[in-house]
Tab-separated table of C-alpha atoms and ligand atoms in Angstrom:
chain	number	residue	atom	x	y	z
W	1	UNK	CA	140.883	69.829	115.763
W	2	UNK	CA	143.446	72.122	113.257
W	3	UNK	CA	142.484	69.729	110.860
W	4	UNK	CA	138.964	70.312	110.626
W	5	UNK	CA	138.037	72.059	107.272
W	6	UNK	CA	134.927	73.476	108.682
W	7	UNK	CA	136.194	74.534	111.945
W	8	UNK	CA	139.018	76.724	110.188
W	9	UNK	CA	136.086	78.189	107.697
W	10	UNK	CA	133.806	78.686	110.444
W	11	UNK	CA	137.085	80.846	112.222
W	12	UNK	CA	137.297	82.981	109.343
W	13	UNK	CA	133.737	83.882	108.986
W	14	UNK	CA	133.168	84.166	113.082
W	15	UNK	CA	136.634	87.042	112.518
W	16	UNK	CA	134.719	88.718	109.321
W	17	UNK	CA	131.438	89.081	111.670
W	18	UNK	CA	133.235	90.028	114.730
W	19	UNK	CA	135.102	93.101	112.552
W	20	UNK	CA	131.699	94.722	111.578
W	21	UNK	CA	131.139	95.053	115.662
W	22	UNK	CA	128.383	92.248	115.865
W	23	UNK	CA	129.976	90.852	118.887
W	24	UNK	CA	130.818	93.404	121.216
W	25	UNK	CA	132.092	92.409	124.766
W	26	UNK	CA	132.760	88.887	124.148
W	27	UNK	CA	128.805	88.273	122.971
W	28	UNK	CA	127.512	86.320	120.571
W	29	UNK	CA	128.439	82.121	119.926
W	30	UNK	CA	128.612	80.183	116.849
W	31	UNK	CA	128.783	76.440	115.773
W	32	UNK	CA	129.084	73.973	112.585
W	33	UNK	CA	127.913	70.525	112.505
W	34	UNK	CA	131.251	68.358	112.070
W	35	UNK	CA	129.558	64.856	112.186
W	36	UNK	CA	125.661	63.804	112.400
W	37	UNK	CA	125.201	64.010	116.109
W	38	UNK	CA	128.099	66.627	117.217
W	39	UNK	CA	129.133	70.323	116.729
W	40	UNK	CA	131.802	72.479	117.116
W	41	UNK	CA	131.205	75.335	119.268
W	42	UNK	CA	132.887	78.394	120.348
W	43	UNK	CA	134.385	78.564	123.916
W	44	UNK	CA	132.701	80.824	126.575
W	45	UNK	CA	133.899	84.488	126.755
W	46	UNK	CA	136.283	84.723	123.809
W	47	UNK	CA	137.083	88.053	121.862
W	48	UNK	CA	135.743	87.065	118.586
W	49	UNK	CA	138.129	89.681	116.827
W	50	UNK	CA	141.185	87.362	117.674
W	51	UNK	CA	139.814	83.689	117.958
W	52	UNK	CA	141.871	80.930	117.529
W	53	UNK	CA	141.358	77.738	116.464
W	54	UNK	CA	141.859	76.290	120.328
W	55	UNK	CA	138.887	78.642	121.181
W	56	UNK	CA	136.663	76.255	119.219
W	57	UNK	CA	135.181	72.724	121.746
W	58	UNK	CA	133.282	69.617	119.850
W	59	UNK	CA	130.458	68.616	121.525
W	60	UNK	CA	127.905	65.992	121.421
W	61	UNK	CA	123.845	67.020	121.239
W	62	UNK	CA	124.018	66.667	125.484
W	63	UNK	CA	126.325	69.186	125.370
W	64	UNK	CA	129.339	66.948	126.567
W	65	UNK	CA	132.488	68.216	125.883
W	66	UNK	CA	134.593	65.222	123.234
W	67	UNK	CA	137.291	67.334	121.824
W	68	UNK	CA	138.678	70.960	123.493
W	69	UNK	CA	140.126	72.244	127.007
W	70	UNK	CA	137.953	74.994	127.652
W	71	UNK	CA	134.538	75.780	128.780
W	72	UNK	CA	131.961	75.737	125.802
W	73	UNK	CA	129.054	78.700	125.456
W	74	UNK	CA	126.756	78.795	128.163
W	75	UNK	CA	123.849	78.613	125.009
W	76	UNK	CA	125.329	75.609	123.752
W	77	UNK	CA	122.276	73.903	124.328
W	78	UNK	CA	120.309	76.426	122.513
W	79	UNK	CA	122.615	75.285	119.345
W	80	UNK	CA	122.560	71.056	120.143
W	81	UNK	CA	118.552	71.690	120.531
W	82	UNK	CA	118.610	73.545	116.813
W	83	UNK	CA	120.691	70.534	115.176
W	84	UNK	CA	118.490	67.812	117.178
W	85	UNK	CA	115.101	69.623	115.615
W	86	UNK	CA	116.132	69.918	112.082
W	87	UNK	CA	119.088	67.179	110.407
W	88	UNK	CA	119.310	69.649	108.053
W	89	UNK	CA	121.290	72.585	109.728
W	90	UNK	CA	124.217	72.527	109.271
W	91	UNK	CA	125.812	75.832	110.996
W	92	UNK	CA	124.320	78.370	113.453
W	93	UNK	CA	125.094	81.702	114.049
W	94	UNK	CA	124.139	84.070	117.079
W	95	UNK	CA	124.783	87.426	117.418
W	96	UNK	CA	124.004	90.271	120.166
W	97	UNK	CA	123.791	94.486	117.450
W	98	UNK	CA	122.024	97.310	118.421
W	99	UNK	CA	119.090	96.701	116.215
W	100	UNK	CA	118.022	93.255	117.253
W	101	UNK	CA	118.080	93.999	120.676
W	102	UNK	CA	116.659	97.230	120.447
W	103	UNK	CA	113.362	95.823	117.849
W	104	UNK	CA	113.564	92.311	119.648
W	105	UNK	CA	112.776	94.210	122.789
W	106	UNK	CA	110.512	96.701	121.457
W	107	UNK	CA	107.480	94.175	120.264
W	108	UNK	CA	106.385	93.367	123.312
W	109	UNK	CA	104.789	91.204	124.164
W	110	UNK	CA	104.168	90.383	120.015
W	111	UNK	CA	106.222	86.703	119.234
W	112	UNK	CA	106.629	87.659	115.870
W	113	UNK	CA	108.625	90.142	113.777
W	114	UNK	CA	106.683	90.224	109.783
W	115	UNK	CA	108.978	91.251	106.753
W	116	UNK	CA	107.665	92.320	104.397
W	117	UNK	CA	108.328	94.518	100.674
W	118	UNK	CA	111.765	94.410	101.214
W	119	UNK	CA	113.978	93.014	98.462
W	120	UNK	CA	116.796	91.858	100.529
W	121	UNK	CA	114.103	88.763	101.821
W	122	UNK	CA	115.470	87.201	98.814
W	123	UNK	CA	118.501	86.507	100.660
W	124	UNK	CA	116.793	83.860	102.498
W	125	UNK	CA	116.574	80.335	100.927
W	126	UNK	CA	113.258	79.876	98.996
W	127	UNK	CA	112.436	83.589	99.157
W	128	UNK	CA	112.163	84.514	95.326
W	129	UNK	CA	109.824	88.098	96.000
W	130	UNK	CA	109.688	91.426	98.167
W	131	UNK	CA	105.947	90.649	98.769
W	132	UNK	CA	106.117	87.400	100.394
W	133	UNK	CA	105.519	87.494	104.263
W	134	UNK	CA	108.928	86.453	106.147
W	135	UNK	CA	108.514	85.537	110.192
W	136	UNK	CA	110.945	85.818	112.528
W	137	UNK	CA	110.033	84.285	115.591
W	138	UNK	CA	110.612	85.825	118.797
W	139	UNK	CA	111.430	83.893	122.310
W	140	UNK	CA	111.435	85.101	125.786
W	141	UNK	CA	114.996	85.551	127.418
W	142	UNK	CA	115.971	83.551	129.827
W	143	UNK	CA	119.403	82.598	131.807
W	144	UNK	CA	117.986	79.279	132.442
W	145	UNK	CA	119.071	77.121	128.823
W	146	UNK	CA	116.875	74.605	129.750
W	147	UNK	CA	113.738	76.340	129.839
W	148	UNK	CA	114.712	78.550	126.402
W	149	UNK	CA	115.232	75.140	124.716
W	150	UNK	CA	112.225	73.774	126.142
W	151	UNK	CA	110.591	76.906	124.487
W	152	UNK	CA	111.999	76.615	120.919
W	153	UNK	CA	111.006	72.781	120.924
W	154	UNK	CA	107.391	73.895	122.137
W	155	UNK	CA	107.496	76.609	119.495
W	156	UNK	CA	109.164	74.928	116.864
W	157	UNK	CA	105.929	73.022	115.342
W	158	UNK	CA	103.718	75.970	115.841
W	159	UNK	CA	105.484	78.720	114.119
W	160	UNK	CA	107.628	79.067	110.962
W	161	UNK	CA	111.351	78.410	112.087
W	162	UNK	CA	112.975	78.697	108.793
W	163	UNK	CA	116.076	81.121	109.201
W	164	UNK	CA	116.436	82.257	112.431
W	165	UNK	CA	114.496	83.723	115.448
W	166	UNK	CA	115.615	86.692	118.171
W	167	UNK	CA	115.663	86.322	121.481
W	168	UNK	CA	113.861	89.195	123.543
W	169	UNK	CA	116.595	91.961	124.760
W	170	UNK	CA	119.186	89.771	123.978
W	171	UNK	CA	120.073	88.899	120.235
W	172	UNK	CA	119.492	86.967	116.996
W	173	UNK	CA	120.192	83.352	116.060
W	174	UNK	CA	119.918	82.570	112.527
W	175	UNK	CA	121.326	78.892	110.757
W	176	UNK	CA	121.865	77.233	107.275
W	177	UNK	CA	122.199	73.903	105.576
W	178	UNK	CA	126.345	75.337	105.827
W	179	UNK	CA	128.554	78.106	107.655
W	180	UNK	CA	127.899	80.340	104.139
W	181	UNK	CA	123.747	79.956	103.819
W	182	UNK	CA	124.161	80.370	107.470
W	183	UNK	CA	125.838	83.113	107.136
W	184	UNK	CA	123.618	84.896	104.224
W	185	UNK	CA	120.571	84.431	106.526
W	186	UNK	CA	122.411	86.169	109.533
W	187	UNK	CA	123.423	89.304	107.053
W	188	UNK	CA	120.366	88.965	105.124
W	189	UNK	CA	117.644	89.333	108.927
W	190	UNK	CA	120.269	91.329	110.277
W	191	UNK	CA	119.746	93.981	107.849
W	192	UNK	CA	116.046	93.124	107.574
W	193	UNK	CA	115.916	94.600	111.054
W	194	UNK	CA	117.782	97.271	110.777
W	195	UNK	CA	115.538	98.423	108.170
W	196	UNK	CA	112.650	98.010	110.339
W	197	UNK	CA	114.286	100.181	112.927
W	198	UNK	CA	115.501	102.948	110.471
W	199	UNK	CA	111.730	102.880	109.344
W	200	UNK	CA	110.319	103.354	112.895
W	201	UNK	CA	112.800	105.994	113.882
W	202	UNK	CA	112.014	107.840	110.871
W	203	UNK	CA	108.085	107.922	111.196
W	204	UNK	CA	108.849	108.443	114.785
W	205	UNK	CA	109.814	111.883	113.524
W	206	UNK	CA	107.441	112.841	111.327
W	207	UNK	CA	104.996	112.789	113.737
I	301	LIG	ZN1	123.705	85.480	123.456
Protein backbone atom coordinates (compact mmCIF):
# COMPACT_ATOMS: atom_id res chain seq x y z
CA UNK A 1 0.00 0.00 0.00
CA UNK A 2 3.30 2.55 0.84
CA UNK A 3 3.29 2.96 -2.66
CA UNK A 4 0.10 4.48 -3.20
CA UNK A 5 0.47 8.24 -4.12
CA UNK A 6 -2.95 9.03 -2.94
CA UNK A 7 -2.97 7.06 0.14
CA UNK A 8 0.30 8.94 1.42
CA UNK A 9 -1.52 12.47 0.32
CA UNK A 10 -4.65 11.49 1.81
CA UNK A 11 -2.25 10.73 5.31
CA UNK A 12 -1.00 14.09 5.25
CA UNK A 13 -4.18 15.92 4.86
CA UNK A 14 -6.22 13.37 7.42
CA UNK A 15 -2.79 14.67 10.09
CA UNK A 16 -3.40 18.55 8.97
CA UNK A 17 -7.32 18.04 9.88
CA UNK A 18 -6.77 16.00 12.88
CA UNK A 19 -4.24 19.02 14.34
CA UNK A 20 -7.05 21.70 14.17
CA UNK A 21 -9.07 19.19 16.76
CA UNK A 22 -11.70 17.99 14.09
CA UNK A 23 -11.33 14.50 15.24
CA UNK A 24 -11.40 14.28 18.79
CA UNK A 25 -11.52 10.77 20.48
CA UNK A 26 -10.66 8.73 17.60
CA UNK A 27 -13.91 10.26 15.47
CA UNK A 28 -14.23 11.04 12.22
CA UNK A 29 -13.12 8.51 8.87
CA UNK A 30 -11.83 9.38 5.58
CA UNK A 31 -11.27 7.65 2.12
CA UNK A 32 -9.82 8.22 -1.61
CA UNK A 33 -10.87 6.36 -4.55
CA UNK A 34 -7.60 4.33 -5.66
CA UNK A 35 -9.21 2.44 -8.66
CA UNK A 36 -12.91 2.68 -10.26
CA UNK A 37 -14.70 0.33 -7.97
CA UNK A 38 -12.42 0.44 -4.62
CA UNK A 39 -11.29 2.90 -1.86
CA UNK A 40 -8.95 3.29 0.65
CA UNK A 41 -10.30 3.79 3.98
CA UNK A 42 -9.14 4.55 7.36
CA UNK A 43 -9.05 1.73 10.00
CA UNK A 44 -11.60 1.78 12.92
CA UNK A 45 -10.55 3.71 16.10
CA UNK A 46 -7.26 5.28 15.07
CA UNK A 47 -5.80 8.60 16.62
CA UNK A 48 -5.85 10.65 13.56
CA UNK A 49 -2.99 12.93 15.06
CA UNK A 50 -0.45 9.97 14.54
CA UNK A 51 -1.82 7.76 11.60
CA UNK A 52 0.25 5.70 9.74
CA UNK A 53 0.17 4.52 6.54
CA UNK A 54 -0.78 0.71 7.90
CA UNK A 55 -3.86 2.46 9.49
CA UNK A 56 -5.20 2.91 5.96
CA UNK A 57 -7.50 -0.76 4.45
CA UNK A 58 -8.57 -0.92 0.49
CA UNK A 59 -11.81 -1.97 0.06
CA UNK A 60 -14.14 -2.89 -2.61
CA UNK A 61 -17.85 -0.97 -2.91
CA UNK A 62 -19.25 -4.24 -0.57
CA UNK A 63 -17.07 -3.17 1.83
CA UNK A 64 -14.70 -6.30 1.58
CA UNK A 65 -11.52 -5.87 2.88
CA UNK A 66 -8.58 -6.53 -0.49
CA UNK A 67 -5.56 -4.91 0.91
CA UNK A 68 -4.89 -4.12 5.00
CA UNK A 69 -4.83 -6.17 8.45
CA UNK A 70 -7.10 -4.23 10.41
CA UNK A 71 -10.69 -3.57 10.87
CA UNK A 72 -11.99 -0.77 8.42
CA UNK A 73 -14.58 2.21 9.76
CA UNK A 74 -17.71 0.99 10.92
CA UNK A 75 -19.25 3.91 8.18
CA UNK A 76 -17.41 2.43 5.49
CA UNK A 77 -20.46 1.76 3.81
CA UNK A 78 -21.63 5.23 4.16
CA UNK A 79 -18.32 6.09 1.93
CA UNK A 80 -18.65 2.79 -0.82
CA UNK A 81 -22.53 4.04 -1.06
CA UNK A 82 -21.11 7.86 -1.89
CA UNK A 83 -18.57 6.48 -4.66
CA UNK A 84 -21.35 3.91 -6.05
CA UNK A 85 -23.93 7.13 -6.43
CA UNK A 86 -21.67 9.53 -8.10
CA UNK A 87 -18.30 8.11 -10.48
CA UNK A 88 -17.24 11.32 -9.97
CA UNK A 89 -16.02 11.50 -6.26
CA UNK A 90 -13.12 10.97 -5.88
CA UNK A 91 -12.28 11.46 -1.94
CA UNK A 92 -14.57 11.79 1.12
CA UNK A 93 -14.08 13.32 4.19
CA UNK A 94 -16.08 12.98 7.59
CA UNK A 95 -15.61 14.75 10.50
CA UNK A 96 -17.35 14.87 14.14
CA UNK A 97 -16.56 19.60 15.64
CA UNK A 98 -18.56 21.24 17.95
CA UNK A 99 -20.48 23.22 15.45
CA UNK A 100 -21.85 20.54 13.21
CA UNK A 101 -23.06 18.59 15.86
CA UNK A 102 -24.30 21.24 17.83
CA UNK A 103 -26.41 23.08 14.40
CA UNK A 104 -26.88 19.47 12.87
CA UNK A 105 -28.76 18.70 16.02
CA UNK A 106 -30.39 21.89 16.56
CA UNK A 107 -32.76 21.93 13.20
CA UNK A 108 -34.90 19.56 14.16
CA UNK A 109 -36.69 17.99 12.65
CA UNK A 110 -35.75 20.56 9.37
CA UNK A 111 -33.54 18.15 6.60
CA UNK A 112 -31.93 21.04 5.39
CA UNK A 113 -29.31 23.58 6.49
CA UNK A 114 -29.65 26.99 3.67
CA UNK A 115 -26.41 29.17 3.17
CA UNK A 116 -26.77 31.89 2.24
CA UNK A 117 -24.79 35.77 1.81
CA UNK A 118 -21.79 34.36 2.88
CA UNK A 119 -18.72 34.78 0.69
CA UNK A 120 -16.85 31.79 1.74
CA UNK A 121 -19.83 29.61 -0.48
CA UNK A 122 -17.45 30.34 -3.15
CA UNK A 123 -15.31 27.74 -1.84
CA UNK A 124 -17.56 25.20 -3.15
CA UNK A 125 -17.19 24.07 -6.83
CA UNK A 126 -19.56 26.06 -9.14
CA UNK A 127 -20.39 28.59 -6.42
CA UNK A 128 -19.24 31.98 -8.10
CA UNK A 129 -21.67 34.48 -5.53
CA UNK A 130 -22.60 35.15 -1.72
CA UNK A 131 -26.30 35.26 -2.85
CA UNK A 132 -26.73 31.95 -4.29
CA UNK A 133 -28.70 29.44 -2.02
CA UNK A 134 -26.22 26.49 -0.86
CA UNK A 135 -28.09 23.15 0.79
CA UNK A 136 -26.69 21.00 3.00
CA UNK A 137 -28.66 18.09 3.47
CA UNK A 138 -29.30 16.67 6.72
CA UNK A 139 -29.82 12.70 7.57
CA UNK A 140 -31.10 11.03 10.59
CA UNK A 141 -28.38 9.18 12.78
CA UNK A 142 -28.36 5.91 12.95
CA UNK A 143 -25.89 2.93 14.25
CA UNK A 144 -27.44 0.72 11.77
CA UNK A 145 -25.10 1.57 8.20
CA UNK A 146 -27.47 -0.11 6.33
CA UNK A 147 -30.43 1.82 6.94
CA UNK A 148 -28.26 5.42 6.78
CA UNK A 149 -27.16 4.25 3.29
CA UNK A 150 -30.47 3.19 2.40
CA UNK A 151 -31.39 6.85 3.38
CA UNK A 152 -28.77 8.79 1.34
CA UNK A 153 -29.69 6.57 -1.81
CA UNK A 154 -33.50 7.44 -1.09
CA UNK A 155 -32.44 11.05 -0.60
CA UNK A 156 -29.92 11.35 -3.07
CA UNK A 157 -32.37 12.08 -6.22
CA UNK A 158 -34.61 14.26 -4.21
CA UNK A 159 -32.34 16.78 -2.74
CA UNK A 160 -29.19 18.64 -3.87
CA UNK A 161 -26.14 16.38 -2.79
CA UNK A 162 -23.42 18.45 -4.18
CA UNK A 163 -20.69 18.87 -1.34
CA UNK A 164 -21.54 17.23 1.56
CA UNK A 165 -24.45 16.59 4.03
CA UNK A 166 -24.42 16.29 8.20
CA UNK A 167 -25.59 13.69 9.93
CA UNK A 168 -28.02 14.60 12.93
CA UNK A 169 -25.93 14.78 16.42
CA UNK A 170 -23.23 13.19 14.91
CA UNK A 171 -21.03 15.02 12.19
CA UNK A 172 -20.38 16.22 8.63
CA UNK A 173 -19.38 14.33 5.49
CA UNK A 174 -18.34 16.40 2.69
CA UNK A 175 -16.37 14.87 -0.84
CA UNK A 176 -14.59 16.10 -4.07
CA UNK A 177 -13.65 15.04 -7.55
CA UNK A 178 -9.89 14.64 -5.31
CA UNK A 179 -8.51 14.54 -1.58
CA UNK A 180 -7.83 18.66 -2.16
CA UNK A 181 -11.57 19.79 -3.64
CA UNK A 182 -12.53 17.36 -1.02
CA UNK A 183 -10.85 18.92 1.26
CA UNK A 184 -11.85 22.75 0.32
CA UNK A 185 -15.53 21.67 0.63
CA UNK A 186 -14.92 20.16 4.21
CA UNK A 187 -13.08 23.68 5.33
CA UNK A 188 -15.21 25.67 3.18
CA UNK A 189 -19.14 23.97 5.10
CA UNK A 190 -17.20 23.59 8.07
CA UNK A 191 -16.80 27.18 8.48
CA UNK A 192 -20.14 27.84 6.78
CA UNK A 193 -21.54 26.38 9.97
CA UNK A 194 -19.70 27.79 12.28
CA UNK A 195 -20.84 31.01 11.04
CA UNK A 196 -24.32 30.01 11.35
CA UNK A 197 -23.75 29.14 14.95
CA UNK A 198 -21.72 32.34 15.86
CA UNK A 199 -24.82 34.14 14.22
CA UNK A 200 -27.43 32.33 16.39
CA UNK A 201 -25.49 32.66 19.59
CA UNK A 202 -25.12 36.20 18.98
CA UNK A 203 -28.90 37.12 18.30
CA UNK A 204 -29.50 34.71 21.05
CA UNK A 205 -28.15 37.57 23.13
CA UNK A 206 -29.55 40.41 21.96
CA UNK A 207 -32.71 39.35 22.79
ZN1 LIG B 1 -18.83 9.52 12.42
Amino acid sequence: MEENPKIKELQQIVIAIANRGWCPATGGNFSVRVESDFCAITASGIDKTTIQITDFLVVDFQGKVVSGTKKPSAETLLHTTLYTLDSDIGAVLHIHTLSNTVLSSHFGEQDLVTFQGYEMQKALQGITHHDTEVYLPILDNSQNMNLLSENLTTRWDETEFNYGFLVRGHGLYAWGKDIKEAKRHLEGIEFLLDCELHRMLLSAKKQ
